[in-house]
PDB file of C-alpha atoms and ligand atoms in Angstrom:
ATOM      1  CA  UNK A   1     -75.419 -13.364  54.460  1.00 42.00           C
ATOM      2  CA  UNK A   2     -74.587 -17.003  53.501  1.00 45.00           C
ATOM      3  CA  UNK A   3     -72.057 -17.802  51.399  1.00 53.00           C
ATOM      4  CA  UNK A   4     -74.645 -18.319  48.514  1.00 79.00           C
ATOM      5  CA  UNK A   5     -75.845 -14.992  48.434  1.00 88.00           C
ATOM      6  CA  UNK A   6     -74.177 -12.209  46.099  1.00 96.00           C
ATOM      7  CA  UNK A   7     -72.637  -9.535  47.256  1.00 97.00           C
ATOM      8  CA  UNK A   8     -74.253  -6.891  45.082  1.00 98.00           C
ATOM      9  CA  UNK A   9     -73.082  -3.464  43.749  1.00 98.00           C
ATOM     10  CA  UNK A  10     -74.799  -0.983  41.871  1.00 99.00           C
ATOM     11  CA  UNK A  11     -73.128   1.697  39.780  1.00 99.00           C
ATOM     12  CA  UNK A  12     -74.576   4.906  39.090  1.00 99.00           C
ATOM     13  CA  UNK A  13     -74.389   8.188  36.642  1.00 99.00           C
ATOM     14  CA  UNK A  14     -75.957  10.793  35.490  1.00 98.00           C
ATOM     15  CA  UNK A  15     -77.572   9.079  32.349  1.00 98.00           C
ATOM     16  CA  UNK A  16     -76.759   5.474  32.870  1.00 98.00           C
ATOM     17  CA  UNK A  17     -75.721   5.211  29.470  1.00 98.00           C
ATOM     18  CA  UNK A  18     -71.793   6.164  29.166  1.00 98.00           C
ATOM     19  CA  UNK A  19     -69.613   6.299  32.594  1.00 99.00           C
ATOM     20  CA  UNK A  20     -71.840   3.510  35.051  1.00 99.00           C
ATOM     21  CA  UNK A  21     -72.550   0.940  31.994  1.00 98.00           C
ATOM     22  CA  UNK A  22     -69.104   0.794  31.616  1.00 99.00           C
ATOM     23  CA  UNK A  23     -67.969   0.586  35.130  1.00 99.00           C
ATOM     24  CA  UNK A  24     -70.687  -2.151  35.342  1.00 99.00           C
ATOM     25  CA  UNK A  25     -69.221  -4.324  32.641  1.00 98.00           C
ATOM     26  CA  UNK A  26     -65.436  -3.704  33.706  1.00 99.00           C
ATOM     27  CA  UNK A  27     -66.266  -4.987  37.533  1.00 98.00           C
ATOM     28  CA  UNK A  28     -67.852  -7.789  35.926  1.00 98.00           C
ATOM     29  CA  UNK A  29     -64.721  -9.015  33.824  1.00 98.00           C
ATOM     30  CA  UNK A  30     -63.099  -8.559  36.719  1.00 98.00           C
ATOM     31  CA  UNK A  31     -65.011 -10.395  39.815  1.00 98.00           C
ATOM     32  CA  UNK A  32     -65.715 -12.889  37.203  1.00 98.00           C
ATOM     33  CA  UNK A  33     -62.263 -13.450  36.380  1.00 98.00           C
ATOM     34  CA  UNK A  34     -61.554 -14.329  39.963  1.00 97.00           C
ATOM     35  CA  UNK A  35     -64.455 -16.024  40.385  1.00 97.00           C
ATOM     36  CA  UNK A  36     -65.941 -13.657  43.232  1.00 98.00           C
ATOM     37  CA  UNK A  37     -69.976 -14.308  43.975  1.00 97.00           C
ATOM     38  CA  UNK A  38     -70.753 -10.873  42.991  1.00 98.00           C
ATOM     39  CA  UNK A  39     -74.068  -9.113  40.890  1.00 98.00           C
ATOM     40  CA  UNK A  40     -73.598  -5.855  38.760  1.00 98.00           C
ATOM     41  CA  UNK A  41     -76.443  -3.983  38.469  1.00 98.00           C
ATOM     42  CA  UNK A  42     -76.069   0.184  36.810  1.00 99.00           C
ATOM     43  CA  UNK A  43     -78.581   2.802  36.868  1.00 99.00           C
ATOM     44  CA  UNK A  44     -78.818   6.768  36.672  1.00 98.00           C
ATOM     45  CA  UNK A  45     -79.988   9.408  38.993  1.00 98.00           C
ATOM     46  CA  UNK A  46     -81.959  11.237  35.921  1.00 98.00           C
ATOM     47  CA  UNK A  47     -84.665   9.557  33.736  1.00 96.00           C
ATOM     48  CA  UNK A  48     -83.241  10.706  30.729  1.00 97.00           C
ATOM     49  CA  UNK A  49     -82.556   7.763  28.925  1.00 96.00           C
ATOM     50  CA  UNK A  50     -84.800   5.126  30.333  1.00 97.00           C
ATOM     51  CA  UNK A  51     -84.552   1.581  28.307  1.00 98.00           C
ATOM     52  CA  UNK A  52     -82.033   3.251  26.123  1.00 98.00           C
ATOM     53  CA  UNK A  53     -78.513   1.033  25.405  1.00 98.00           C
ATOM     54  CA  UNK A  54     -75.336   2.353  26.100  1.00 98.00           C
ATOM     55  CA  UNK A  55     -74.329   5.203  23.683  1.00 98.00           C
ATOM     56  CA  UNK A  56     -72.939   3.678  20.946  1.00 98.00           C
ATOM     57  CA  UNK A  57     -69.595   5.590  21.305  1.00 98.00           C
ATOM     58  CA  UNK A  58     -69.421   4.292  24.916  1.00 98.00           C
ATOM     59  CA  UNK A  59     -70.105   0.370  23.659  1.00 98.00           C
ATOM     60  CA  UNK A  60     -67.262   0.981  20.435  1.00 98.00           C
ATOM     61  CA  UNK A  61     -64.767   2.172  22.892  1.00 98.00           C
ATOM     62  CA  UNK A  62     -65.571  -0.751  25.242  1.00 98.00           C
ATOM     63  CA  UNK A  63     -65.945  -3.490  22.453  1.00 98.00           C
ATOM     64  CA  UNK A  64     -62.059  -2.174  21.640  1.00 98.00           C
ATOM     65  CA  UNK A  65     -60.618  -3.669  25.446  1.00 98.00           C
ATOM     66  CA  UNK A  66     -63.533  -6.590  24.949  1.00 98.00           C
ATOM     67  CA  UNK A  67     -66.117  -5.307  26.711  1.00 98.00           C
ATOM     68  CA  UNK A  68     -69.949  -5.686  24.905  1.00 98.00           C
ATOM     69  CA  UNK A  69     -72.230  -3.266  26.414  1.00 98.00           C
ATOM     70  CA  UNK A  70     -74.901  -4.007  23.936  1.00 98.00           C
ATOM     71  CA  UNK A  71     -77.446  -5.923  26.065  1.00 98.00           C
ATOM     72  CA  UNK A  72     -77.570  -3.303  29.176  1.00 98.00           C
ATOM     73  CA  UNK A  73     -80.363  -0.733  29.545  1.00 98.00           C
ATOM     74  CA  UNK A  74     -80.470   2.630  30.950  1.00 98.00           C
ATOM     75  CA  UNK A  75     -83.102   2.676  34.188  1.00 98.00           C
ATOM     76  CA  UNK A  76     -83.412   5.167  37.258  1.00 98.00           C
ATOM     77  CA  UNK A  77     -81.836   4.878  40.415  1.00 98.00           C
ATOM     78  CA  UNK A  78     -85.070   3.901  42.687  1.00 98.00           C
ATOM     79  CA  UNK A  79     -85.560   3.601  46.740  1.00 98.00           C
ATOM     80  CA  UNK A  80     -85.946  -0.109  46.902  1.00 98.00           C
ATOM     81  CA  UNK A  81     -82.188  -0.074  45.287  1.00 98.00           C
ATOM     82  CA  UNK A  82     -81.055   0.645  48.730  1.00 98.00           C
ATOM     83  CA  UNK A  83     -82.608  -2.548  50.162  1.00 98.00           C
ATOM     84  CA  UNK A  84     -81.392  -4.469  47.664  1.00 98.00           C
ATOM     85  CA  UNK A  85     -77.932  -3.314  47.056  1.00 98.00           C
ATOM     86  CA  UNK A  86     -75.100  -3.716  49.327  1.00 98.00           C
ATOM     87  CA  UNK A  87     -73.008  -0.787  47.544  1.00 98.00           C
ATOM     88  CA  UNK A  88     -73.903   1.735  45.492  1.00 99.00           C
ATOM     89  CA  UNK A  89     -70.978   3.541  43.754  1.00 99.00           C
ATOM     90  CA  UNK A  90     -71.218   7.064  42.448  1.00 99.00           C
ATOM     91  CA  UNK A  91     -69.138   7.920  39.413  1.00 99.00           C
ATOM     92  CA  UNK A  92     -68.922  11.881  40.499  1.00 98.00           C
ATOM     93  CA  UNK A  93     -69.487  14.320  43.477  1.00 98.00           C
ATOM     94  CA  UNK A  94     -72.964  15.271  42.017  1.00 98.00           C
ATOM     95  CA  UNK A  95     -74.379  11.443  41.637  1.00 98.00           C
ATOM     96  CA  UNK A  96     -72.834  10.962  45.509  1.00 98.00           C
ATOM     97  CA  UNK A  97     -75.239  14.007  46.465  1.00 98.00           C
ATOM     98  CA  UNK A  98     -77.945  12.557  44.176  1.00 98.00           C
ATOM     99  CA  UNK A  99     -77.655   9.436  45.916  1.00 99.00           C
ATOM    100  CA  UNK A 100     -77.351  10.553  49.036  1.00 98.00           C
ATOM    101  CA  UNK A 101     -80.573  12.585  48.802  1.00 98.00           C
ATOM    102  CA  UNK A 102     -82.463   9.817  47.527  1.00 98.00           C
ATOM    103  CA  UNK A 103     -81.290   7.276  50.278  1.00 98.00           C
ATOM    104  CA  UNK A 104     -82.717   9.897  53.223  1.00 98.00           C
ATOM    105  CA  UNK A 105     -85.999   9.430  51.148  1.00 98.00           C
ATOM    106  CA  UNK A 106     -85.443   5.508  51.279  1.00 98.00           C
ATOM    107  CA  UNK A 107     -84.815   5.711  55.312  1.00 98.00           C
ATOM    108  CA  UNK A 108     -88.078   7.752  55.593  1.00 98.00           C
ATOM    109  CA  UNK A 109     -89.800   5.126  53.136  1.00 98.00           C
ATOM    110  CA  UNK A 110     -88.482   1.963  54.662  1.00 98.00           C
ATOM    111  CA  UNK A 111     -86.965   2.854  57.719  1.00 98.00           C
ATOM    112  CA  UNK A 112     -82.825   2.571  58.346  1.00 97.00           C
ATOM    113  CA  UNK A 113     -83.168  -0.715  59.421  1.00 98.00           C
ATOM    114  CA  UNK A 114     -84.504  -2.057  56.049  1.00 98.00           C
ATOM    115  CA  UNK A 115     -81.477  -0.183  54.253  1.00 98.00           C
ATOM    116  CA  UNK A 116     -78.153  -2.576  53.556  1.00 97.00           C
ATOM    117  CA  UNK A 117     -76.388   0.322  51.177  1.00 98.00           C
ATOM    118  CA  UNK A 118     -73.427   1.818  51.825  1.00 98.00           C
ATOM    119  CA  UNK A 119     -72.558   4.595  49.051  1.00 98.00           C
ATOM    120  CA  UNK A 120     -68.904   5.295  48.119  1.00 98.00           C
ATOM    121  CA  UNK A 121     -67.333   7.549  45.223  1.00 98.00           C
ATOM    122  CA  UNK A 122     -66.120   4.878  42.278  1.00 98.00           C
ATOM    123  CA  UNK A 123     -62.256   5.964  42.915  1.00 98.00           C
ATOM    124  CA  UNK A 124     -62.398   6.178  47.141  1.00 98.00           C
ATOM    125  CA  UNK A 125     -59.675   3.073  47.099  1.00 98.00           C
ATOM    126  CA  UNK A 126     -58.134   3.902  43.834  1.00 98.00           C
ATOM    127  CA  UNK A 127     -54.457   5.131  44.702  1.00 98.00           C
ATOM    128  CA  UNK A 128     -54.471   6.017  40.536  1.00 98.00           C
ATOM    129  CA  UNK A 129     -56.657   8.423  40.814  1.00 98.00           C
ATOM    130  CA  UNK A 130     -57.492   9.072  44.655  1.00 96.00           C
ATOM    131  CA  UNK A 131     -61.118  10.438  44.658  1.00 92.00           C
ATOM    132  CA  UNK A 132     -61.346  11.834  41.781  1.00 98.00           C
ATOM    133  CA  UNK A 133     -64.139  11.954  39.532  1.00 98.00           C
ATOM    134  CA  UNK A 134     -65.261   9.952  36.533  1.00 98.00           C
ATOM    135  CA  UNK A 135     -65.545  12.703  34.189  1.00 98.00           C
ATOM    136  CA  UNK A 136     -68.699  12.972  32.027  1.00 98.00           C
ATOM    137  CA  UNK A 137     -67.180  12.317  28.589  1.00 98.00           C
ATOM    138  CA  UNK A 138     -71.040  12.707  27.286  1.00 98.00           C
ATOM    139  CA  UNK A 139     -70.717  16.260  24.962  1.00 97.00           C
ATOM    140  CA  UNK A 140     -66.594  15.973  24.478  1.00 97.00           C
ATOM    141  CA  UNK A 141     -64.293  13.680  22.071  1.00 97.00           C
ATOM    142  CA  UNK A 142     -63.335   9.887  22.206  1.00 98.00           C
ATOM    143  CA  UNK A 143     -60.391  10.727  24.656  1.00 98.00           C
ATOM    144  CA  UNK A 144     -63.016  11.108  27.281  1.00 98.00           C
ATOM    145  CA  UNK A 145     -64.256   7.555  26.535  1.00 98.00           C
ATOM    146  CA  UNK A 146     -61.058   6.031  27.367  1.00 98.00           C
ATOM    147  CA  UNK A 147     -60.624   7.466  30.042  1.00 98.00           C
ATOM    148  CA  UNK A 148     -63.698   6.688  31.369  1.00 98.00           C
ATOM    149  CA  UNK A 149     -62.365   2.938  30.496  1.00 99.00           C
ATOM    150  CA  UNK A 150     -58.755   3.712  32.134  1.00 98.00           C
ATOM    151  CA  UNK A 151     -60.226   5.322  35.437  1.00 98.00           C
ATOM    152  CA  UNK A 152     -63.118   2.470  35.476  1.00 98.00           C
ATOM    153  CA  UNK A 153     -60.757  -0.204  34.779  1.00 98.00           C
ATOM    154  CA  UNK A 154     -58.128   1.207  37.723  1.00 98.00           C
ATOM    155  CA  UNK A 155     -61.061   1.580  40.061  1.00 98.00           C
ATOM    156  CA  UNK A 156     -62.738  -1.631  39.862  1.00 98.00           C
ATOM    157  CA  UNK A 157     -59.247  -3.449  40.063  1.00 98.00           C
ATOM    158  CA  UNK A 158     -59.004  -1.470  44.208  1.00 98.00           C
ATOM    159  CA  UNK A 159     -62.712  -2.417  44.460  1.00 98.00           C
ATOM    160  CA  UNK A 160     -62.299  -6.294  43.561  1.00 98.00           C
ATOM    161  CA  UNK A 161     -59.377  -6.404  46.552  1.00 98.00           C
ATOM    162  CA  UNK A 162     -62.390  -4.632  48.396  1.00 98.00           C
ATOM    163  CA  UNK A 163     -65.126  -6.692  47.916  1.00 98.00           C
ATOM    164  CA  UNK A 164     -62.721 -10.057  48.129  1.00 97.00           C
ATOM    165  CA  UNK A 165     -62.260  -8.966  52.094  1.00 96.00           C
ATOM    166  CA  UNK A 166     -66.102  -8.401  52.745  1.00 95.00           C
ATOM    167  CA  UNK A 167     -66.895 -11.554  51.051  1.00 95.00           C
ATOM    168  CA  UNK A 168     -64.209 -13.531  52.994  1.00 92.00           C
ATOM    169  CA  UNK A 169     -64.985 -11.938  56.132  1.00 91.00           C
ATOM    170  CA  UNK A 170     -69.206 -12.959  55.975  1.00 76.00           C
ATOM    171  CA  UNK A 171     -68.469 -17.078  54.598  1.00 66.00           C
TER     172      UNK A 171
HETATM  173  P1  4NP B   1     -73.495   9.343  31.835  1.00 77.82           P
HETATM  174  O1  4NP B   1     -73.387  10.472  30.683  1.00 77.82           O
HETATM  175  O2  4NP B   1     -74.029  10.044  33.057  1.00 77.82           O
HETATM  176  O3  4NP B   1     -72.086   8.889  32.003  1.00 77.82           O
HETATM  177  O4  4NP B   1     -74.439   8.286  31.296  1.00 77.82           O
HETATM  178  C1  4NP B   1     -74.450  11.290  30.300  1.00 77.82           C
HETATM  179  C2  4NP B   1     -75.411  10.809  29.437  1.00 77.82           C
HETATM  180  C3  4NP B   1     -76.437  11.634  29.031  1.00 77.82           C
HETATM  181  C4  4NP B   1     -76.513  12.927  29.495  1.00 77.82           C
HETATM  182  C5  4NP B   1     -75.547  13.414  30.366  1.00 77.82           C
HETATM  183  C6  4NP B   1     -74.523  12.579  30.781  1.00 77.82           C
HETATM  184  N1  4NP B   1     -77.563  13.797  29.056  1.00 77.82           N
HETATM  185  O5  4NP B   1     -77.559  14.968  29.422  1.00 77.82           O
HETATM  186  O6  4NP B   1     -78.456  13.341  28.331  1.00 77.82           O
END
């Protein structure tokens, strides 16, 4: 990879529309911030909610810290995704088996050799909350959306210190 290539991470939920629009505008505040030559992408393993924005009470919970959801839309996680992407991040245990499923029929598609993904759970570095889920905050209350900001905003801070190592180790 040269140095003028993005390193680029998708994240990915059930609906694409609460939990990995979020986590996709928090990493971005924060590799921006530090200036890191990264591309956020989000999608969903379901079709549910394809070209939809982010629900509204995910984008007023977000616009609260200063993050504006309002120009992302919802797509499906897709086979050429794995090509493209150098890491994929699942928000819970289900999306990681989603994923997973859907890479094996990327590898038969493409071969294993055209693949670059590697696919991780959002909080594998996060010492805050050590591999635990992003919980769906979809059918519950606003707590759930902040927490969904707390956990994505812990998260992406371990994954910035990640990323800043694989981008310094390929320059
Ligand atoms: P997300 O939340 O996966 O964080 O986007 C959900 C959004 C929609 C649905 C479920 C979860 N749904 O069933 O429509």
């Amino acid at each position: 990879m040269s140095s003028k290539t993005p390193y680029q991470v998708l994240c990915v939920c059930l609906g694409n529309i609460c939990r990995s629009p979020t986590a996709e505008a928090v990493l971005r505040h924060l590799c921006d911030a530090e200036n890191l030559n990264v591309m956020i992408d989000s999608a969903g393993t379901s079709n549910y909610h394809p070209g939809k924005a982010p629900d509204s009470r995910s984008q007023q919970h977000a616009k609260k810290r200063g993050y504006d959801l309002s120009a992302l839309r919802a797509r499906q996680l897709q086979t050429q995704d794995f090509k493209k992407f150098d890491l994929i991040l699942a928000m819970d245990y289900e999306n990681l088996d989603n994923i997973q499923h859907l890479m094996h029929r990327a590898q038969q598609e493409f071969g294993a050799a055209a693949l670059r993904a590697e696919v991780a759970l959002m909080s594998q570095h996060d010492c805050n909350f050590p591999e635990q889920e992003v919980p769906d905050p979809y059918y519950g209350g606003s707590e759930g959306f902040e927490h969904v900001l707390d956990q994505c905003e812990s998260s992406s801070r371990a994954w910035v210190e990640i990323i800043k190592m694989k981008l310094e180790a390929k320059v």
